[in-house]
Tab-separated table of C-alpha atoms in Angstrom:
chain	number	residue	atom	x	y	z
M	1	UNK	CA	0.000	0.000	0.000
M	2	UNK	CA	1.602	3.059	-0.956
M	3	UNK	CA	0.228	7.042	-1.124
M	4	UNK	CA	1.247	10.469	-2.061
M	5	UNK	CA	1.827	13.094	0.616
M	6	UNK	CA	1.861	16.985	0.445
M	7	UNK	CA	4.784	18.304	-1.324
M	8	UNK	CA	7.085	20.366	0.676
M	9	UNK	CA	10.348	22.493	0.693
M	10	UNK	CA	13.850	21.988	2.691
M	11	UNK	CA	16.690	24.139	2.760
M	12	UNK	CA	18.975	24.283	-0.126
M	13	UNK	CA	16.919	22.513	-2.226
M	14	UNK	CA	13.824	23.205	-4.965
M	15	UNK	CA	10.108	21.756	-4.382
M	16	UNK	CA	10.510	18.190	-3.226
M	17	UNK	CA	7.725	15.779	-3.099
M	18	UNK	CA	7.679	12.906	-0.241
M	19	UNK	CA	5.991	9.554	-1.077
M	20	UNK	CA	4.967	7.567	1.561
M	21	UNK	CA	5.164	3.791	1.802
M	22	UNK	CA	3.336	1.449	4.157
M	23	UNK	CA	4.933	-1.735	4.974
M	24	UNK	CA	3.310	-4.634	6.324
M	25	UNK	CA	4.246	-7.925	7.942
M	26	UNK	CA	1.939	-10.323	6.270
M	27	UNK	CA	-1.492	-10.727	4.903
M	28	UNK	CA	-3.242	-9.622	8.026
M	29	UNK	CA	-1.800	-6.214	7.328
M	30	UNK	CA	-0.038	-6.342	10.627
M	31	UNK	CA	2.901	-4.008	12.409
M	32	UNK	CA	2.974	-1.191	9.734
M	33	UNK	CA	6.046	0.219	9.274
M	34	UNK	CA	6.385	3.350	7.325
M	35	UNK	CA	9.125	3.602	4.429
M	36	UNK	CA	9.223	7.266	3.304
M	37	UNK	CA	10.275	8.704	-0.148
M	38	UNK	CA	11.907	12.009	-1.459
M	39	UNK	CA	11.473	13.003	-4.785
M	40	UNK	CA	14.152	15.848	-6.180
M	41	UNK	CA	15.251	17.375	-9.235
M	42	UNK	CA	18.048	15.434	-10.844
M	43	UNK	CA	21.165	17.182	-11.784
M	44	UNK	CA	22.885	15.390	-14.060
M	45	UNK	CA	24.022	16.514	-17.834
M	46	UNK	CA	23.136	13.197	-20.078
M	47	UNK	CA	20.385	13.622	-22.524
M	48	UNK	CA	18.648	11.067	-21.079
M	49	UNK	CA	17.827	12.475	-17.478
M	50	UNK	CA	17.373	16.579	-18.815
M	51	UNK	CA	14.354	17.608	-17.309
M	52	UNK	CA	13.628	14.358	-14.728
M	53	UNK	CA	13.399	14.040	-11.450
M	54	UNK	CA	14.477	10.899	-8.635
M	55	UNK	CA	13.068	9.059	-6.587
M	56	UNK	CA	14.676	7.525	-3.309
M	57	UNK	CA	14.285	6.595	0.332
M	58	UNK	CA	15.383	8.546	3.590
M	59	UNK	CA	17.235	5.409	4.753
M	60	UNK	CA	20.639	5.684	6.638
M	61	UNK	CA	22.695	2.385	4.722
M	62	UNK	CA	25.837	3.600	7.198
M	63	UNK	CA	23.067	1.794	10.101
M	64	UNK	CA	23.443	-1.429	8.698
M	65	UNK	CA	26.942	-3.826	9.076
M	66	UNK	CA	27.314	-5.290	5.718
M	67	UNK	CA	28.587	-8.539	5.005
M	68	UNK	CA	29.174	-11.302	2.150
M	69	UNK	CA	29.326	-14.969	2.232
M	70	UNK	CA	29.274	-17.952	0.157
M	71	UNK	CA	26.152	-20.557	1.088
M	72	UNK	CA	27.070	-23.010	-1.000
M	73	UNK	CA	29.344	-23.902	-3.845
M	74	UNK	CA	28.949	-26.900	-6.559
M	75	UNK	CA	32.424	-28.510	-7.940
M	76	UNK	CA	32.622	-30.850	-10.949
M	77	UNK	CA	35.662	-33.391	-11.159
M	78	UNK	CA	36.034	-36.149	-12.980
M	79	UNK	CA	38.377	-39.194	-11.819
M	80	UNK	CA	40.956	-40.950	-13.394
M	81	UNK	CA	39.689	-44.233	-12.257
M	82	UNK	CA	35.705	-44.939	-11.640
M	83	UNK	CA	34.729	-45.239	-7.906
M	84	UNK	CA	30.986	-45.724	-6.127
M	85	UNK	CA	30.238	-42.496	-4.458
M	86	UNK	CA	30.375	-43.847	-1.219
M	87	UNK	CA	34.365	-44.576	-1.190
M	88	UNK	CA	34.667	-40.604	-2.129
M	89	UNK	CA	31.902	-39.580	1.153
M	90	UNK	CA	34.245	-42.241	3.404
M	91	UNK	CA	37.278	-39.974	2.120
M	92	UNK	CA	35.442	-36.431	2.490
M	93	UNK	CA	33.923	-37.345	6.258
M	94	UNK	CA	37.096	-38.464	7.594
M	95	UNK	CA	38.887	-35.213	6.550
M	96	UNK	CA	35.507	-32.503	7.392
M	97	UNK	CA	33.781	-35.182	9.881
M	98	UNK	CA	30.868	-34.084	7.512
M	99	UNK	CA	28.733	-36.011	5.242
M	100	UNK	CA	28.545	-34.304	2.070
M	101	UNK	CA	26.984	-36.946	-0.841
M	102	UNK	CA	28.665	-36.554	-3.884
M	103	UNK	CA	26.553	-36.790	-6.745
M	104	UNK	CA	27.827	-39.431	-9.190
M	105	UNK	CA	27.053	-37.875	-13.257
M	106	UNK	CA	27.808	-41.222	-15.234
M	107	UNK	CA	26.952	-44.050	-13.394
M	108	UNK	CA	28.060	-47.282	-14.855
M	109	UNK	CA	28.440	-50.982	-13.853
M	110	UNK	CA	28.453	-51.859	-10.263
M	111	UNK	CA	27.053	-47.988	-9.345
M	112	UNK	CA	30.428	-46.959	-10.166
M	113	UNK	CA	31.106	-43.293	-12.099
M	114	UNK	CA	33.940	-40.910	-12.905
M	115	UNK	CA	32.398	-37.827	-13.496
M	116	UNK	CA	30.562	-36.062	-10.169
M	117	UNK	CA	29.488	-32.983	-9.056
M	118	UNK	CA	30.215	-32.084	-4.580
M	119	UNK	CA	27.835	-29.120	-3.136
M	120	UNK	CA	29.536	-28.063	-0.592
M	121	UNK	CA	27.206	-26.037	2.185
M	122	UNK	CA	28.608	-22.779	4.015
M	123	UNK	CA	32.522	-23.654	2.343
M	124	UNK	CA	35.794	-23.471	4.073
M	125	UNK	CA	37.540	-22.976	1.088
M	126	UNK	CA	41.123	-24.075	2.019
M	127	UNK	CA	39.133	-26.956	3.555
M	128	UNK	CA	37.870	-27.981	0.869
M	129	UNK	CA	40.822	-27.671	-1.110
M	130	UNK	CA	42.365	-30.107	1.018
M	131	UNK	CA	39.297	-32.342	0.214
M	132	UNK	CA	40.229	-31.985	-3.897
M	133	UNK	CA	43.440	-33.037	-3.212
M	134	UNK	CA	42.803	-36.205	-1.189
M	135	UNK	CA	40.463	-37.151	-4.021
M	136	UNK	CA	43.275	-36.860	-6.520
M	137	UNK	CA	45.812	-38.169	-4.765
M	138	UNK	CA	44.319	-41.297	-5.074
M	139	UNK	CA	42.268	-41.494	-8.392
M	140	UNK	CA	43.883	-38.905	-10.396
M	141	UNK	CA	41.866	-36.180	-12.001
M	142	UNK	CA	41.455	-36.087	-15.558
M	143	UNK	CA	41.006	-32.382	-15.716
M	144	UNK	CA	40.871	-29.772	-12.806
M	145	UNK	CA	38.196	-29.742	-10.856
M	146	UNK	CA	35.366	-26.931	-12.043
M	147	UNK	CA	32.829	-24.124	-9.911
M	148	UNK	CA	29.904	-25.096	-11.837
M	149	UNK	CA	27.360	-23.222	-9.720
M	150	UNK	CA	27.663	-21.123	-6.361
M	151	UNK	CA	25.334	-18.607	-4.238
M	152	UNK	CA	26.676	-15.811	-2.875
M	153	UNK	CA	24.581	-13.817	-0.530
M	154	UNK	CA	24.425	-10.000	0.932
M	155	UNK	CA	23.577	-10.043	4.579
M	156	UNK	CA	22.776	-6.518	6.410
M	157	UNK	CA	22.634	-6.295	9.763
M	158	UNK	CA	20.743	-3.348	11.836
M	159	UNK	CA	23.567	-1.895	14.304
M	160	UNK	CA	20.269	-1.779	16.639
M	161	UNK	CA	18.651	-4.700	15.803
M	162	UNK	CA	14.588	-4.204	15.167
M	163	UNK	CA	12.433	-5.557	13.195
M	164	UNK	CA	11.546	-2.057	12.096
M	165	UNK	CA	14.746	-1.437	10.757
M	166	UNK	CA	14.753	-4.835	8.790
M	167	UNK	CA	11.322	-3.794	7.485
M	168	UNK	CA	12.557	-0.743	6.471
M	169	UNK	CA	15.715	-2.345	4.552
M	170	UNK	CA	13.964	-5.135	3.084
M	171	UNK	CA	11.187	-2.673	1.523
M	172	UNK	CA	14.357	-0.505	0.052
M	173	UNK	CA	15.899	-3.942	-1.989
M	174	UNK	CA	12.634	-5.154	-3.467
M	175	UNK	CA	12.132	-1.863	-4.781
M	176	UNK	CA	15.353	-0.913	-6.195
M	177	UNK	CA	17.012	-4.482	-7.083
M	178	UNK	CA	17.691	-4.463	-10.733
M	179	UNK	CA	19.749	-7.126	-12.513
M	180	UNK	CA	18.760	-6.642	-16.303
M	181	UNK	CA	15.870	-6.670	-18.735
M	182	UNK	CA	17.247	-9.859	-19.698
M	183	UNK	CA	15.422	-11.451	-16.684
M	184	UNK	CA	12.214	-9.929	-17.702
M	185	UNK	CA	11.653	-11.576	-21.088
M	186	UNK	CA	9.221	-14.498	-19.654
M	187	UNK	CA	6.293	-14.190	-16.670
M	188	UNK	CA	8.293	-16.675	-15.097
M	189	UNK	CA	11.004	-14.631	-14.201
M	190	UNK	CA	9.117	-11.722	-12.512
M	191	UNK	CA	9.493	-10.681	-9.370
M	192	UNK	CA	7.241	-12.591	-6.827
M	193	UNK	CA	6.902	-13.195	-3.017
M	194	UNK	CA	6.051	-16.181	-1.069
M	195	UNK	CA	4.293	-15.012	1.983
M	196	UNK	CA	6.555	-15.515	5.270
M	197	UNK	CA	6.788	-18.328	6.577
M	198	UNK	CA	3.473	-20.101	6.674
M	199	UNK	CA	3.220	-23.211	4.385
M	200	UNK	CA	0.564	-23.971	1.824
M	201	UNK	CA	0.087	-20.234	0.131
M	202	UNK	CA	0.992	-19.604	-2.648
M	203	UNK	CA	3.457	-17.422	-5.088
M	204	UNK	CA	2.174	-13.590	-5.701
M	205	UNK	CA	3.450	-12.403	-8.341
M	206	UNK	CA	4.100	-8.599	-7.202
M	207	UNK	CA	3.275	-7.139	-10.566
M	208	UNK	CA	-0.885	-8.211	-11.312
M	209	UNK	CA	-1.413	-10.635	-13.981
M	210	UNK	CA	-4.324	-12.331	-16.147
M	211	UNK	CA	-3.544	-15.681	-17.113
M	212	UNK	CA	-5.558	-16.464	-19.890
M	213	UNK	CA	-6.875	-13.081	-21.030
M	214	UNK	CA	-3.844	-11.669	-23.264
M	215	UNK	CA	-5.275	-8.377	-23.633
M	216	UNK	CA	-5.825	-8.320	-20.002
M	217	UNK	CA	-2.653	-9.313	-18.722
M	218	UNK	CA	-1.296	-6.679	-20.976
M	219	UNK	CA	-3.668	-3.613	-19.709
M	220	UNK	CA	-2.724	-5.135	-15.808
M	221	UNK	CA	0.515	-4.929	-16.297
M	222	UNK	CA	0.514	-1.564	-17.614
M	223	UNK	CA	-1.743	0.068	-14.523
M	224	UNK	CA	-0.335	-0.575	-10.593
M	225	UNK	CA	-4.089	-0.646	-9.429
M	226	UNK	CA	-3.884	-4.619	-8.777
M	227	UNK	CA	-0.285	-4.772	-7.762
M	228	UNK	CA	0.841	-6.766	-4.603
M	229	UNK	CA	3.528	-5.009	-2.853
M	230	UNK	CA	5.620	-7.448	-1.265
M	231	UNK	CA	5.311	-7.687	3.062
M	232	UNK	CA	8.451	-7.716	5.005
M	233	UNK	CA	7.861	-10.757	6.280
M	234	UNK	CA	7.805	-12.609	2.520
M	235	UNK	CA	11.099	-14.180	0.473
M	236	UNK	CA	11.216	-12.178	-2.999
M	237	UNK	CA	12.104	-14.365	-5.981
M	238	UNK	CA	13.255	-12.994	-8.840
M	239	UNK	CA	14.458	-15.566	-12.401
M	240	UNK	CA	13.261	-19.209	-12.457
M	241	UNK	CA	14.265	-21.658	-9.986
M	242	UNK	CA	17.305	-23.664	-10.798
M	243	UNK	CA	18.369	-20.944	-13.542
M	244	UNK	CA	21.251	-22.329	-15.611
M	245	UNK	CA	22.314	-18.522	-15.559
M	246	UNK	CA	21.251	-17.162	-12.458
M	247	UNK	CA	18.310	-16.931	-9.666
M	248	UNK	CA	18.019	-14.006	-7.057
M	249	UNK	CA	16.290	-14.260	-2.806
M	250	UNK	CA	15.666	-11.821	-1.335
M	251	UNK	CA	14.164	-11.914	2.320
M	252	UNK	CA	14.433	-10.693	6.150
M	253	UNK	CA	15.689	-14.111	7.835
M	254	UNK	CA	15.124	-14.216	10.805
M	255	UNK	CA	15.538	-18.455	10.369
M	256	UNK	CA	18.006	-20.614	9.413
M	257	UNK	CA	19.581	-24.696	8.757
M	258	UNK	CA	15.699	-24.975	8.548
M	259	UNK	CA	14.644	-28.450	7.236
M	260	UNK	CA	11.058	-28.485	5.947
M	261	UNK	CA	11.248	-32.155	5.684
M	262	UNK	CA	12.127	-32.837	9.308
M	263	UNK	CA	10.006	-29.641	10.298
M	264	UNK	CA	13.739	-28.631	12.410
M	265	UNK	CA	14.866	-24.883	11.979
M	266	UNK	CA	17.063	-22.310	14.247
M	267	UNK	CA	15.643	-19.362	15.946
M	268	UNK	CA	18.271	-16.345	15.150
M	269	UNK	CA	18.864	-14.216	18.247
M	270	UNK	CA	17.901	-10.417	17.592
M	271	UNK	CA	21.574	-9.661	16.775
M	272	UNK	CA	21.909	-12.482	14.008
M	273	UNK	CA	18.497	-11.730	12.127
M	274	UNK	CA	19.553	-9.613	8.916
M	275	UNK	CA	18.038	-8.847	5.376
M	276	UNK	CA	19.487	-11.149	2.332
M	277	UNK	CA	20.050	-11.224	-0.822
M	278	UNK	CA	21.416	-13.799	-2.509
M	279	UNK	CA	22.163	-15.027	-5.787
M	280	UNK	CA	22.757	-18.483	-7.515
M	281	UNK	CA	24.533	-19.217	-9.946
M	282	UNK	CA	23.999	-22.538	-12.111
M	283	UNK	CA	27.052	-23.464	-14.777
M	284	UNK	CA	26.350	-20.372	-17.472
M	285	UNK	CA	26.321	-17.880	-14.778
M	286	UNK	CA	29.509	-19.189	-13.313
M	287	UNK	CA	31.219	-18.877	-17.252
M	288	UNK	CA	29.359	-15.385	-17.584
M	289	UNK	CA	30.889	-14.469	-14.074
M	290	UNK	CA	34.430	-15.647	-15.480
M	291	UNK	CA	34.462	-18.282	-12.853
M	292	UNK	CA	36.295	-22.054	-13.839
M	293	UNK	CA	38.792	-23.572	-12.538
M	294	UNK	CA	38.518	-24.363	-8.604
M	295	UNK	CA	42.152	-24.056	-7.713
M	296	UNK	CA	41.646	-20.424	-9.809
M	297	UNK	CA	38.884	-19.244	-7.185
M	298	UNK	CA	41.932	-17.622	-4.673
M	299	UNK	CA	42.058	-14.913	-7.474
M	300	UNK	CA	38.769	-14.414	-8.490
M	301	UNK	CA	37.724	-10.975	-8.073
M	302	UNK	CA	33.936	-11.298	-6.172
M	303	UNK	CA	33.623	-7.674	-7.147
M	304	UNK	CA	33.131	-8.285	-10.436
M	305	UNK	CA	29.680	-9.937	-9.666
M	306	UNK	CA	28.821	-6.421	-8.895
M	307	UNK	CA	27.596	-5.198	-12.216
M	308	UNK	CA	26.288	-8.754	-13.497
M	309	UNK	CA	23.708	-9.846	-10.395
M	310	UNK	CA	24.151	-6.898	-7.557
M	311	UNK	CA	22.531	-3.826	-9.159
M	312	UNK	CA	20.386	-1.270	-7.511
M	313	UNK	CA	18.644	1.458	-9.331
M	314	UNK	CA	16.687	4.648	-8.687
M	315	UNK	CA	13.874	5.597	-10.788
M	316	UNK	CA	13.339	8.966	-12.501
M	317	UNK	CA	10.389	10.822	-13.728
M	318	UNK	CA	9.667	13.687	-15.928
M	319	UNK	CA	8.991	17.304	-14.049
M	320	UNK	CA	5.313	18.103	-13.852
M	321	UNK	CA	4.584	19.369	-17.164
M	322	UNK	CA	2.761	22.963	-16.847
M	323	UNK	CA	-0.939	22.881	-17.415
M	324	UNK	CA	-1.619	24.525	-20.741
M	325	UNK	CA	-4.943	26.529	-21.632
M	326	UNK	CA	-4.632	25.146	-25.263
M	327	UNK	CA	-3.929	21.158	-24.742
M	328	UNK	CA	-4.539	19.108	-22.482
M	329	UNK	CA	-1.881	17.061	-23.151
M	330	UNK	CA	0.656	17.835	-20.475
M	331	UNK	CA	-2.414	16.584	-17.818
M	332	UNK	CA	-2.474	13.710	-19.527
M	333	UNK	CA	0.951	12.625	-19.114
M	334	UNK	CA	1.406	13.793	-16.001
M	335	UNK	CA	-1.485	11.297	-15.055
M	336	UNK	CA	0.454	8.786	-16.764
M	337	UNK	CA	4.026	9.608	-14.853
M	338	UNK	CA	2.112	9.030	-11.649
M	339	UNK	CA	0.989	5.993	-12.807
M	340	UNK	CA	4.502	5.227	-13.059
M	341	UNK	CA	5.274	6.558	-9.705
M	342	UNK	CA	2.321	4.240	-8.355
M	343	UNK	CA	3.873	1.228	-10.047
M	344	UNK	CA	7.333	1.987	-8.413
M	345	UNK	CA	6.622	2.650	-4.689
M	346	UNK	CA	4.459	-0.844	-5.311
M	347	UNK	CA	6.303	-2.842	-7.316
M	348	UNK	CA	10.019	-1.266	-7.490
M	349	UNK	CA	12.251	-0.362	-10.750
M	350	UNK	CA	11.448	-4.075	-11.933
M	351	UNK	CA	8.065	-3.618	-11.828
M	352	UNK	CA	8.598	-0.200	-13.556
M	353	UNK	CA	10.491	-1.957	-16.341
M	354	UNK	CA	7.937	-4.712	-16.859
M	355	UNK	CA	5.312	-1.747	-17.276
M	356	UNK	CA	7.553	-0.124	-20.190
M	357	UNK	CA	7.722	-3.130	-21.882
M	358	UNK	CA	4.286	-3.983	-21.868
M	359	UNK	CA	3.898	0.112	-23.041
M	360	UNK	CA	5.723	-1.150	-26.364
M	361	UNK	CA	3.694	-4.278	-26.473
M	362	UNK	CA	0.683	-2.270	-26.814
M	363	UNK	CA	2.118	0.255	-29.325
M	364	UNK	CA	3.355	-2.710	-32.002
M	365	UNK	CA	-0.370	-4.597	-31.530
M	366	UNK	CA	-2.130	-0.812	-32.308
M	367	UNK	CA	1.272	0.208	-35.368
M	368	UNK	CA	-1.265	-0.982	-37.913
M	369	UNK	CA	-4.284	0.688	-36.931
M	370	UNK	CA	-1.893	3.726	-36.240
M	371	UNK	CA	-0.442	3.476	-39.528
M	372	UNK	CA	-3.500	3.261	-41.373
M	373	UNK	CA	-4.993	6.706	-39.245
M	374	UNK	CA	-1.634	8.538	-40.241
M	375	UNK	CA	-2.013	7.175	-43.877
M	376	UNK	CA	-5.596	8.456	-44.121
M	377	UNK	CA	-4.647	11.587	-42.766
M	378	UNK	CA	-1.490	12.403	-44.716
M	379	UNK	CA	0.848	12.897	-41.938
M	380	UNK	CA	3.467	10.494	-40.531
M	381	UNK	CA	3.900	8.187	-37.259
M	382	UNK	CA	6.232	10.027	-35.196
M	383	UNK	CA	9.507	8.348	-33.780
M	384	UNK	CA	9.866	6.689	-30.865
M	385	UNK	CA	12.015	9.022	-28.831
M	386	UNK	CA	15.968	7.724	-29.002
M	387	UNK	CA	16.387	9.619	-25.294
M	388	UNK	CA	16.379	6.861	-22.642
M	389	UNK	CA	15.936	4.016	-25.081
M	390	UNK	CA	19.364	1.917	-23.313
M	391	UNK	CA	20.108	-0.646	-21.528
M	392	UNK	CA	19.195	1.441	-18.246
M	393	UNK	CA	16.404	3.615	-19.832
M	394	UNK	CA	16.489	6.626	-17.406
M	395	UNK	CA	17.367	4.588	-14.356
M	396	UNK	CA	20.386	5.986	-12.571
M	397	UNK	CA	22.507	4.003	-10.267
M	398	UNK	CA	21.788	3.732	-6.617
M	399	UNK	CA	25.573	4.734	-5.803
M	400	UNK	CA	25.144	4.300	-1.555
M	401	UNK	CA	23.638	1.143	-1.820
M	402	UNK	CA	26.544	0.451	-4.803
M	403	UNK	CA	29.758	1.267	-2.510
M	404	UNK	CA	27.622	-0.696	0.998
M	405	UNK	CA	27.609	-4.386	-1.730
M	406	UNK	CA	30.712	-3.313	-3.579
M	407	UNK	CA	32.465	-3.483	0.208
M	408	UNK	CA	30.914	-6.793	1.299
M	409	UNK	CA	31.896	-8.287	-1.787
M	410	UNK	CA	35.363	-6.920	-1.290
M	411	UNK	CA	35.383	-8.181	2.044
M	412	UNK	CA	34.386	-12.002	0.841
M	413	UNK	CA	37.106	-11.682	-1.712
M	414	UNK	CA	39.629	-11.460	1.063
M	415	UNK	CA	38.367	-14.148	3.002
M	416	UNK	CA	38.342	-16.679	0.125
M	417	UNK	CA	41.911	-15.394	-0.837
M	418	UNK	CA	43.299	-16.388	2.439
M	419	UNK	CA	41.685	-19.899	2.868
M	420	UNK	CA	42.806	-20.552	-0.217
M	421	UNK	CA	46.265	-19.896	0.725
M	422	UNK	CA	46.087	-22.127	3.789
């Protein structure tokens, strides 16, 4: 739920509109928490953003303790000599005194394979170097051993822990996480939210749709009326599960090691609960990343994930056009930049992005009928406007929020770099 409050003025600056964002816990519309937006003229001197103004929160990112780790990590090896799985787990538990199952790829006669692929949860990476090595030692490898998929997560913690201040955080990352348009292209890659964490609800997708009714889905998912803004409470997803590419969480965890299975989970203390977000990488994402061989990982640079699956964008919008006595025009599309404005408090710079696409949807299914009005007429379809038309449209980046991952990630780089080393 989202609304627009009275515009006002603060020193040094021109007329700044606040937006006003209420965040609930769950579908009971419990413990509102408010998230508050300021709108201001942009200054910038690309083409693109003349004329615009952004949109961001009044959040303090210097109140958080930022931090990156690695939850898991898949390696692919392949022996010199077959062997059943459970000779390699004998070998692995007796070196981690952990049982970690790998997966056998070609299995042959006798449940013996050479080809397998280890996930390793929450990886000591000098440990599990050591692990490698054993395994070679006594089969040979007949290439090095490969990162074929890995999830690396963003954890921010509130210096004084609240829930409020989780709330607050969480409702900032939905709304400005943007990887690319790339991740758009199909439904099933749309941002969506699984409620908490009750069992047996299902997926909202946080942008409205109409299965079955084309034209419907298209006029929902141009107008923010229907949206479902995600609760603080709820895991975002964004890209399909099990991407070969990539797959994005993000969620205020306040649980973890929990087993749905054998219904187990730990209870984080106040001090451990933090916001996520994490992304997982199956085997393209790891090659788009530039990540291969393992015994190569010590010098991978985890900043460089940055650009590819950590970005965070502000929206702009065009000033408030003047009313004119001759047109009413500039009403109109100031009633459709609010719409816009709408969409992003509810459904963030994704949801923004789905609505411009589904904006040119609509204008290639009307061309014809378009063309044939101009044709009748005598005059001539005019251009789609070049200014904005980029990769980024006229996003611009969200450079606090930037510098708070590009630090965690710096931070994980480190740590991996000296395990490595051990």
């Amino acid at each position: 739920m989202s609304g627009l409050v009275t515009a006002r003025v603060e020193p040094d600056r021109k007329m700044i509109a606040t937006h006003t964002v209420i965040l609930h816990r769950d579908r009971e519309l419990r413990d509102p928490v408010t998230l508050e937006y300021v709108e201001e003229t942009l200054r910038g001197s690309q083409a693109r953003l003349l004329g615009r103004t952004v949109v961001g929160p009044r959040i303090e990112l210097g109140a958080y303790r930022w931090a990156s780790v690695v939850d898991w990590v898949d390696v692919e090896f392949e022996l010199g000599r077959p062997s059943q799985h459970w000779h390699l787990n004998d070998r692995i538990e007796a070196l981690t005194g952990r049982k970690e199952y790998p997966e056998a790829l070609d299995v042959g006669p006798g449940g013996t394979a050479t080809r397998y692929r280890l996930r390793v949860q929450e990886p000591d990476f000098g440990q599990l170097r050591g692990v490698l090595t054993d395994i070679r030692s006594e089969y040979g490898f007949a290439a090095p051993a490969l990162v074929v998929g890995i999830e690396v997560c963003i954890d921010a913690y509130p210096l004084r822990p609240s829930e409020e201040a989780r709330a607050r955080l969480h409702g900032v990352l939905v709304r400005h996480f943007f990887p690319t348009t790339s991740f758009l292209k199909e439904p099933e890659q749309w941002p969506r939210a699984f409620p908490g964490r009750r069992r047996g609800r299902k997926i909202d997708y946080i942008v409205a749709r109409r299965e079955g009714d084309p034209e419907g889905d298209l006029m929902a998912r141009m107008t923010p009326g229907h949206d479902r803004s995600p609760f603080y409470d709820a895991t975002v997803y964004v890209g399909r599960k099990d991407d070969p590419l990539a797959s994005w969480r993000i969620q205020n965890k306040v649980i973890d090691k929990q087993n749905l299975k054998a219904g187990t989970q730990q209870i984080l203390s106040e001090a451990e609960k933090r916001i996520r977000i994490e992304v997982s990488l199956g085997p393209e994402g790891c090659r788009k990343a530039g990540l291969g061989t393992f015994d190569a990982l010590g010098a991978f640079r985890f900043t460089r994930m940055q650009k590819m699956f950590f970005q965070f964008m502000k929206p702009t919008f065009a000033a408030k056009r003047i009313k004119s006595r001759e047109t009413f025009m500039p009403a109109i599309r100031n009633a459709v930049d609010d719409l816009g404005r709408q969409r992003f408090l509810n459904a963030g710079v994704l949801g923004v992005q789905i609505r411009e696409d589904a904006r040119d949807e609509m204008a290639r299914l009307h061309r014809p009928r378009l063309k044939n009005w101009h044709l009748n007429r005598g005059s001539r379809i005019p251009g789609r406007p070049r200014t904005g038309a980029g990769a980024y449209g006229t996003l611009v980046a969200y450079q606090d929020l930037a510098r708070a991952v590009e630090r965690a990630l710096a931070g994980l780089q480190r740590r991996i770099e000296a395990e490595m080393k051990r």
